[in-house]
mmCIF file of N, CA and C in Angstrom:
data_model
loop_
_atom_site.group_PDB
_atom_site.id
_atom_site.type_symbol
_atom_site.label_atom_id
_atom_site.label_comp_id
_atom_site.label_asym_id
_atom_site.label_seq_id
_atom_site.Cartn_x
_atom_site.Cartn_y
_atom_site.Cartn_z
ATOM 1 N N MET A 243 106.881 112.253 83.084
ATOM 2 C CA MET A 243 106.206 113.077 84.044
ATOM 3 C C MET A 243 106.722 112.751 85.442
ATOM 4 N N CYS A 244 107.039 113.783 86.166
ATOM 5 C CA CYS A 244 107.626 113.603 87.499
ATOM 6 C C CYS A 244 106.517 113.580 88.549
ATOM 7 N N SER A 245 106.582 112.637 89.476
ATOM 8 C CA SER A 245 105.569 112.535 90.514
ATOM 9 C C SER A 245 106.006 113.203 91.807
ATOM 10 N N ASP A 246 107.183 113.833 91.832
ATOM 11 C CA ASP A 246 107.670 114.493 93.030
ATOM 12 C C ASP A 246 106.919 115.808 93.231
ATOM 13 N N LYS A 247 106.289 115.958 94.397
ATOM 14 C CA LYS A 247 105.501 117.154 94.669
ATOM 15 C C LYS A 247 106.370 118.391 94.843
ATOM 16 N N ASN A 248 107.616 118.220 95.280
ATOM 17 C CA ASN A 248 108.491 119.354 95.549
ATOM 18 C C ASN A 248 109.196 119.868 94.302
ATOM 19 N N TRP A 249 109.056 119.179 93.189
ATOM 20 C CA TRP A 249 109.757 119.576 91.981
ATOM 21 C C TRP A 249 109.078 120.763 91.357
ATOM 22 N N SER A 250 109.865 121.695 90.909
ATOM 23 C CA SER A 250 109.346 122.884 90.252
ATOM 24 C C SER A 250 110.191 123.143 89.022
ATOM 25 N N ALA A 251 109.550 123.485 87.922
ATOM 26 C CA ALA A 251 110.274 123.739 86.681
ATOM 27 C C ALA A 251 111.128 124.995 86.794
ATOM 28 N N ASP A 252 110.758 125.934 87.658
ATOM 29 C CA ASP A 252 111.494 127.181 87.803
ATOM 30 C C ASP A 252 112.705 127.057 88.726
ATOM 31 N N GLU A 253 112.750 126.013 89.511
ATOM 32 C CA GLU A 253 113.835 125.853 90.472
ATOM 33 C C GLU A 253 115.116 125.417 89.762
ATOM 34 N N GLU A 254 116.185 126.165 89.979
ATOM 35 C CA GLU A 254 117.459 125.829 89.363
ATOM 36 C C GLU A 254 118.188 124.796 90.213
ATOM 37 N N HIS A 255 119.199 124.204 89.630
ATOM 38 C CA HIS A 255 119.943 123.151 90.324
ATOM 39 C C HIS A 255 120.638 123.682 91.564
ATOM 40 N N SER A 256 121.201 124.888 91.488
ATOM 41 C CA SER A 256 121.924 125.428 92.646
ATOM 42 C C SER A 256 120.973 125.721 93.798
ATOM 43 N N SER A 257 119.794 126.249 93.507
ATOM 44 C CA SER A 257 118.842 126.522 94.586
ATOM 45 C C SER A 257 118.285 125.218 95.162
ATOM 46 N N LYS A 258 118.153 124.200 94.345
ATOM 47 C CA LYS A 258 117.705 122.901 94.841
ATOM 48 C C LYS A 258 118.764 122.297 95.758
ATOM 49 N N LEU A 259 120.043 122.440 95.391
ATOM 50 C CA LEU A 259 121.123 121.932 96.214
ATOM 51 C C LEU A 259 121.167 122.652 97.563
ATOM 52 N N VAL A 260 120.975 123.964 97.559
ATOM 53 C CA VAL A 260 120.968 124.743 98.808
ATOM 54 C C VAL A 260 119.787 124.328 99.677
ATOM 55 N N ARG A 261 118.626 124.115 99.072
ATOM 56 C CA ARG A 261 117.438 123.705 99.836
ATOM 57 C C ARG A 261 117.640 122.326 100.455
ATOM 58 N N LYS A 262 118.196 121.405 99.693
ATOM 59 C CA LYS A 262 118.454 120.062 100.216
ATOM 60 C C LYS A 262 119.508 120.095 101.327
ATOM 61 N N ALA A 263 120.511 120.966 101.195
ATOM 62 C CA ALA A 263 121.543 121.074 102.224
ATOM 63 C C ALA A 263 120.966 121.627 103.516
ATOM 64 N N ARG A 264 119.996 122.522 103.427
ATOM 65 C CA ARG A 264 119.342 123.044 104.631
ATOM 66 C C ARG A 264 118.473 121.986 105.292
ATOM 67 N N GLU A 265 117.838 121.145 104.487
ATOM 68 C CA GLU A 265 116.980 120.093 105.043
ATOM 69 C C GLU A 265 117.794 119.021 105.753
ATOM 70 N N SER A 266 118.923 118.650 105.198
ATOM 71 C CA SER A 266 119.773 117.624 105.815
ATOM 72 C C SER A 266 121.228 118.083 105.720
ATOM 73 N N PRO A 267 121.709 118.799 106.731
ATOM 74 C CA PRO A 267 123.053 119.398 106.645
ATOM 75 C C PRO A 267 124.193 118.400 106.721
ATOM 76 N N PHE A 268 123.948 117.177 107.151
ATOM 77 C CA PHE A 268 125.040 116.217 107.267
ATOM 78 C C PHE A 268 125.412 115.576 105.944
ATOM 79 N N VAL A 269 124.579 115.711 104.932
ATOM 80 C CA VAL A 269 124.916 115.162 103.608
ATOM 81 C C VAL A 269 126.088 115.930 102.987
ATOM 82 N N PRO A 270 126.046 117.271 102.931
ATOM 83 C CA PRO A 270 127.217 117.973 102.382
ATOM 84 C C PRO A 270 128.466 117.805 103.249
ATOM 85 N N ILE A 271 128.281 117.660 104.567
ATOM 86 C CA ILE A 271 129.426 117.430 105.445
ATOM 87 C C ILE A 271 130.070 116.079 105.112
ATOM 88 N N GLY A 272 129.252 115.054 104.901
ATOM 89 C CA GLY A 272 129.765 113.738 104.521
ATOM 90 C C GLY A 272 130.465 113.757 103.172
ATOM 91 N N MET A 273 129.885 114.486 102.222
ATOM 92 C CA MET A 273 130.501 114.584 100.904
ATOM 93 C C MET A 273 131.834 115.318 100.968
ATOM 94 N N ALA A 274 131.880 116.408 101.731
ATOM 95 C CA ALA A 274 133.119 117.171 101.858
ATOM 96 C C ALA A 274 134.187 116.343 102.578
ATOM 97 N N GLY A 275 133.790 115.619 103.598
ATOM 98 C CA GLY A 275 134.741 114.767 104.302
ATOM 99 C C GLY A 275 135.282 113.664 103.421
ATOM 100 N N PHE A 276 134.409 113.058 102.636
ATOM 101 C CA PHE A 276 134.832 112.018 101.698
ATOM 102 C C PHE A 276 135.872 112.571 100.727
ATOM 103 N N LEU A 277 135.572 113.730 100.140
ATOM 104 C CA LEU A 277 136.516 114.328 99.192
ATOM 105 C C LEU A 277 137.819 114.728 99.885
ATOM 106 N N GLY A 278 137.726 115.197 101.126
ATOM 107 C CA GLY A 278 138.927 115.553 101.866
ATOM 108 C C GLY A 278 139.811 114.350 102.144
ATOM 109 N N VAL A 279 139.208 113.250 102.561
ATOM 110 C CA VAL A 279 139.983 112.034 102.840
ATOM 111 C C VAL A 279 140.624 111.502 101.562
ATOM 112 N N VAL A 280 139.896 111.512 100.471
ATOM 113 C CA VAL A 280 140.449 111.025 99.204
ATOM 114 C C VAL A 280 141.578 111.942 98.726
ATOM 115 N N ALA A 281 141.395 113.261 98.847
ATOM 116 C CA ALA A 281 142.439 114.195 98.430
ATOM 117 C C ALA A 281 143.698 114.003 99.277
ATOM 118 N N TYR A 282 143.528 113.845 100.581
ATOM 119 C CA TYR A 282 144.682 113.629 101.454
ATOM 120 C C TYR A 282 145.364 112.299 101.135
ATOM 121 N N GLY A 283 144.586 111.270 100.865
ATOM 122 C CA GLY A 283 145.157 109.974 100.515
ATOM 123 C C GLY A 283 145.941 110.020 99.218
ATOM 124 N N LEU A 284 145.418 110.761 98.231
ATOM 125 C CA LEU A 284 146.147 110.901 96.975
ATOM 126 C C LEU A 284 147.411 111.730 97.159
ATOM 127 N N TYR A 285 147.357 112.732 98.041
ATOM 128 C CA TYR A 285 148.541 113.530 98.326
ATOM 129 C C TYR A 285 149.619 112.685 98.997
ATOM 130 N N LYS A 286 149.218 111.818 99.918
ATOM 131 C CA LYS A 286 150.164 110.964 100.632
ATOM 132 C C LYS A 286 150.603 109.749 99.811
ATOM 133 N N LEU A 287 150.056 109.589 98.629
ATOM 134 C CA LEU A 287 150.371 108.432 97.803
ATOM 135 C C LEU A 287 151.861 108.361 97.461
ATOM 136 N N LYS A 288 152.477 109.504 97.240
ATOM 137 C CA LYS A 288 153.887 109.505 96.845
ATOM 138 C C LYS A 288 154.829 109.178 98.008
ATOM 139 N N SER A 289 154.357 109.354 99.247
ATOM 140 C CA SER A 289 155.242 109.093 100.382
ATOM 141 C C SER A 289 154.746 107.903 101.207
ATOM 142 N N ARG A 290 154.227 106.895 100.542
ATOM 143 C CA ARG A 290 153.671 105.744 101.242
ATOM 144 C C ARG A 290 154.736 104.762 101.702
ATOM 145 N N GLY A 291 155.971 104.995 101.341
ATOM 146 C CA GLY A 291 157.054 104.094 101.744
ATOM 147 C C GLY A 291 157.033 102.813 100.942
ATOM 148 N N ASP A 292 157.224 101.692 101.631
ATOM 149 C CA ASP A 292 157.236 100.410 100.925
ATOM 150 C C ASP A 292 155.902 99.678 101.039
ATOM 151 N N THR A 293 154.826 100.436 101.353
ATOM 152 C CA THR A 293 153.491 99.850 101.387
ATOM 153 C C THR A 293 152.994 99.647 99.955
ATOM 154 N N LYS A 294 152.356 98.524 99.720
ATOM 155 C CA LYS A 294 151.824 98.251 98.380
ATOM 156 C C LYS A 294 150.733 99.262 98.033
ATOM 157 N N MET A 295 150.603 99.542 96.754
ATOM 158 C CA MET A 295 149.596 100.489 96.261
ATOM 159 C C MET A 295 148.196 100.015 96.621
ATOM 160 N N SER A 296 147.924 98.727 96.474
ATOM 161 C CA SER A 296 146.577 98.222 96.740
ATOM 162 C C SER A 296 146.214 98.380 98.214
ATOM 163 N N ILE A 297 147.162 98.156 99.114
ATOM 164 C CA ILE A 297 146.898 98.308 100.541
ATOM 165 C C ILE A 297 146.629 99.772 100.876
ATOM 166 N N HIS A 298 147.408 100.666 100.281
ATOM 167 C CA HIS A 298 147.195 102.099 100.501
ATOM 168 C C HIS A 298 145.798 102.530 100.025
ATOM 169 N N LEU A 299 145.396 102.065 98.861
ATOM 170 C CA LEU A 299 144.081 102.433 98.328
ATOM 171 C C LEU A 299 142.944 101.834 99.155
ATOM 172 N N ILE A 300 143.128 100.619 99.654
ATOM 173 C CA ILE A 300 142.111 100.000 100.499
ATOM 174 C C ILE A 300 141.947 100.789 101.790
ATOM 175 N N HIS A 301 143.059 101.181 102.394
ATOM 176 C CA HIS A 301 142.987 101.981 103.628
ATOM 177 C C HIS A 301 142.319 103.330 103.375
ATOM 178 N N MET A 302 142.621 103.953 102.242
ATOM 179 C CA MET A 302 142.011 105.230 101.897
ATOM 180 C C MET A 302 140.500 105.068 101.704
ATOM 181 N N ARG A 303 140.092 104.003 101.042
ATOM 182 C CA ARG A 303 138.666 103.764 100.825
ATOM 183 C C ARG A 303 137.943 103.530 102.143
ATOM 184 N N VAL A 304 138.543 102.762 103.041
ATOM 185 C CA VAL A 304 137.914 102.478 104.330
ATOM 186 C C VAL A 304 137.767 103.762 105.148
ATOM 187 N N ARG A 305 138.799 104.611 105.152
ATOM 188 C CA ARG A 305 138.708 105.882 105.877
ATOM 189 C C ARG A 305 137.612 106.769 105.298
ATOM 190 N N ALA A 306 137.535 106.860 103.979
ATOM 191 C CA ALA A 306 136.524 107.700 103.338
ATOM 192 C C ALA A 306 135.119 107.169 103.628
ATOM 193 N N GLN A 307 134.925 105.870 103.534
ATOM 194 C CA GLN A 307 133.622 105.289 103.834
ATOM 195 C C GLN A 307 133.273 105.458 105.302
ATOM 196 N N GLY A 308 134.257 105.354 106.169
ATOM 197 C CA GLY A 308 134.021 105.560 107.591
ATOM 198 C C GLY A 308 133.562 106.973 107.887
ATOM 199 N N PHE A 309 134.146 107.946 107.213
ATOM 200 C CA PHE A 309 133.718 109.325 107.410
ATOM 201 C C PHE A 309 132.277 109.514 106.964
ATOM 202 N N VAL A 310 131.920 108.962 105.823
ATOM 203 C CA VAL A 310 130.556 109.100 105.314
ATOM 204 C C VAL A 310 129.553 108.396 106.230
ATOM 205 N N VAL A 311 129.865 107.193 106.675
ATOM 206 C CA VAL A 311 128.970 106.461 107.578
ATOM 207 C C VAL A 311 128.827 107.216 108.904
ATOM 208 N N GLY A 312 129.920 107.788 109.392
ATOM 209 C CA GLY A 312 129.853 108.586 110.617
ATOM 210 C C GLY A 312 128.974 109.808 110.451
ATOM 211 N N ALA A 313 129.081 110.499 109.317
ATOM 212 C CA ALA A 313 128.229 111.669 109.064
ATOM 213 C C ALA A 313 126.769 111.254 108.952
ATOM 214 N N MET A 314 126.501 110.122 108.306
ATOM 215 C CA MET A 314 125.115 109.645 108.206
ATOM 216 C C MET A 314 124.567 109.280 109.574
ATOM 217 N N THR A 315 125.384 108.654 110.417
ATOM 218 C CA THR A 315 124.953 108.279 111.759
ATOM 219 C C THR A 315 124.641 109.512 112.584
ATOM 220 N N LEU A 316 125.498 110.521 112.508
ATOM 221 C CA LEU A 316 125.231 111.766 113.229
ATOM 222 C C LEU A 316 123.957 112.437 112.723
ATOM 223 N N GLY A 317 123.727 112.383 111.417
ATOM 224 C CA GLY A 317 122.508 112.957 110.855
ATOM 225 C C GLY A 317 121.258 112.261 111.349
ATOM 226 N N VAL A 318 121.303 110.944 111.422
ATOM 227 C CA VAL A 318 120.147 110.183 111.917
ATOM 228 C C VAL A 318 119.923 110.471 113.396
ATOM 229 N N MET A 319 121.010 110.531 114.164
ATOM 230 C CA MET A 319 120.876 110.829 115.587
ATOM 231 C C MET A 319 120.315 112.234 115.804
ATOM 232 N N TYR A 320 120.757 113.189 114.997
ATOM 233 C CA TYR A 320 120.243 114.556 115.107
ATOM 234 C C TYR A 320 118.758 114.616 114.760
ATOM 235 N N SER A 321 118.364 113.931 113.695
ATOM 236 C CA SER A 321 116.949 113.963 113.316
ATOM 237 C C SER A 321 116.085 113.250 114.358
ATOM 238 N N MET A 322 116.587 112.175 114.955
ATOM 239 C CA MET A 322 115.846 111.500 116.024
ATOM 240 C C MET A 322 115.735 112.408 117.247
ATOM 241 N N TYR A 323 116.803 113.127 117.558
ATOM 242 C CA TYR A 323 116.779 114.046 118.694
ATOM 243 C C TYR A 323 115.744 115.144 118.482
ATOM 244 N N THR A 324 115.742 115.757 117.291
ATOM 245 C CA THR A 324 114.786 116.831 117.036
ATOM 246 C C THR A 324 113.359 116.314 116.951
ATOM 247 N N GLU A 325 113.194 115.077 116.526
ATOM 248 C CA GLU A 325 111.845 114.510 116.387
ATOM 249 C C GLU A 325 111.257 114.067 117.724
ATOM 250 N N TYR A 326 112.055 113.455 118.577
ATOM 251 C CA TYR A 326 111.512 112.818 119.771
ATOM 252 C C TYR A 326 111.829 113.526 121.085
ATOM 253 N N PHE A 327 112.908 114.292 121.164
ATOM 254 C CA PHE A 327 113.309 114.842 122.449
ATOM 255 C C PHE A 327 113.106 116.343 122.586
ATOM 256 N N VAL A 328 113.084 117.075 121.508
ATOM 257 C CA VAL A 328 112.885 118.517 121.576
ATOM 258 C C VAL A 328 111.384 118.779 121.729
ATOM 259 N N PRO A 329 111.007 119.552 122.766
ATOM 260 C CA PRO A 329 109.572 119.823 122.927
ATOM 261 C C PRO A 329 109.041 120.667 121.773
ATOM 262 N N LYS A 330 107.867 120.297 121.310
ATOM 263 C CA LYS A 330 107.253 120.992 120.182
ATOM 264 C C LYS A 330 106.188 121.944 120.687
ATOM 265 N N GLU A 331 105.949 122.964 119.901
ATOM 266 C CA GLU A 331 104.877 123.906 120.234
ATOM 267 C C GLU A 331 103.537 123.222 119.986
ATOM 268 N N PRO A 332 102.477 123.621 120.677
ATOM 269 C CA PRO A 332 101.188 122.933 120.561
ATOM 270 C C PRO A 332 100.612 122.888 119.139
ATOM 271 N N GLY A 333 100.925 123.835 118.277
ATOM 272 C CA GLY A 333 100.335 123.852 116.942
ATOM 273 C C GLY A 333 101.080 123.032 115.917
ATOM 274 N N GLU A 334 102.255 122.488 116.238
ATOM 275 C CA GLU A 334 103.059 121.742 115.270
ATOM 276 C C GLU A 334 102.681 120.267 115.246
ATOM 277 N N LYS A 335 103.046 119.605 114.140
ATOM 278 C CA LYS A 335 102.840 118.159 114.007
ATOM 279 C C LYS A 335 103.814 117.423 114.858
#
């Protein structure tokens, strides 16, 4: 039995993904950036020169993680901005 109040048996996975993306738009941006960095790193794998494979993969992982951490940081900053600095209407929480 699921204790999540937002869960609905009629809600499909695609509509749930769209709803979650609207609630926190930086999550799909972070995921897309991660996949982009990994795809670019794999594409550049053949022209890495005389760099060791392990060093190339470590650099690719650090870049991908950096993109995700940056997207998460921007998301937190955006949510803090909307929560604390944007004036709210009198009827809102």
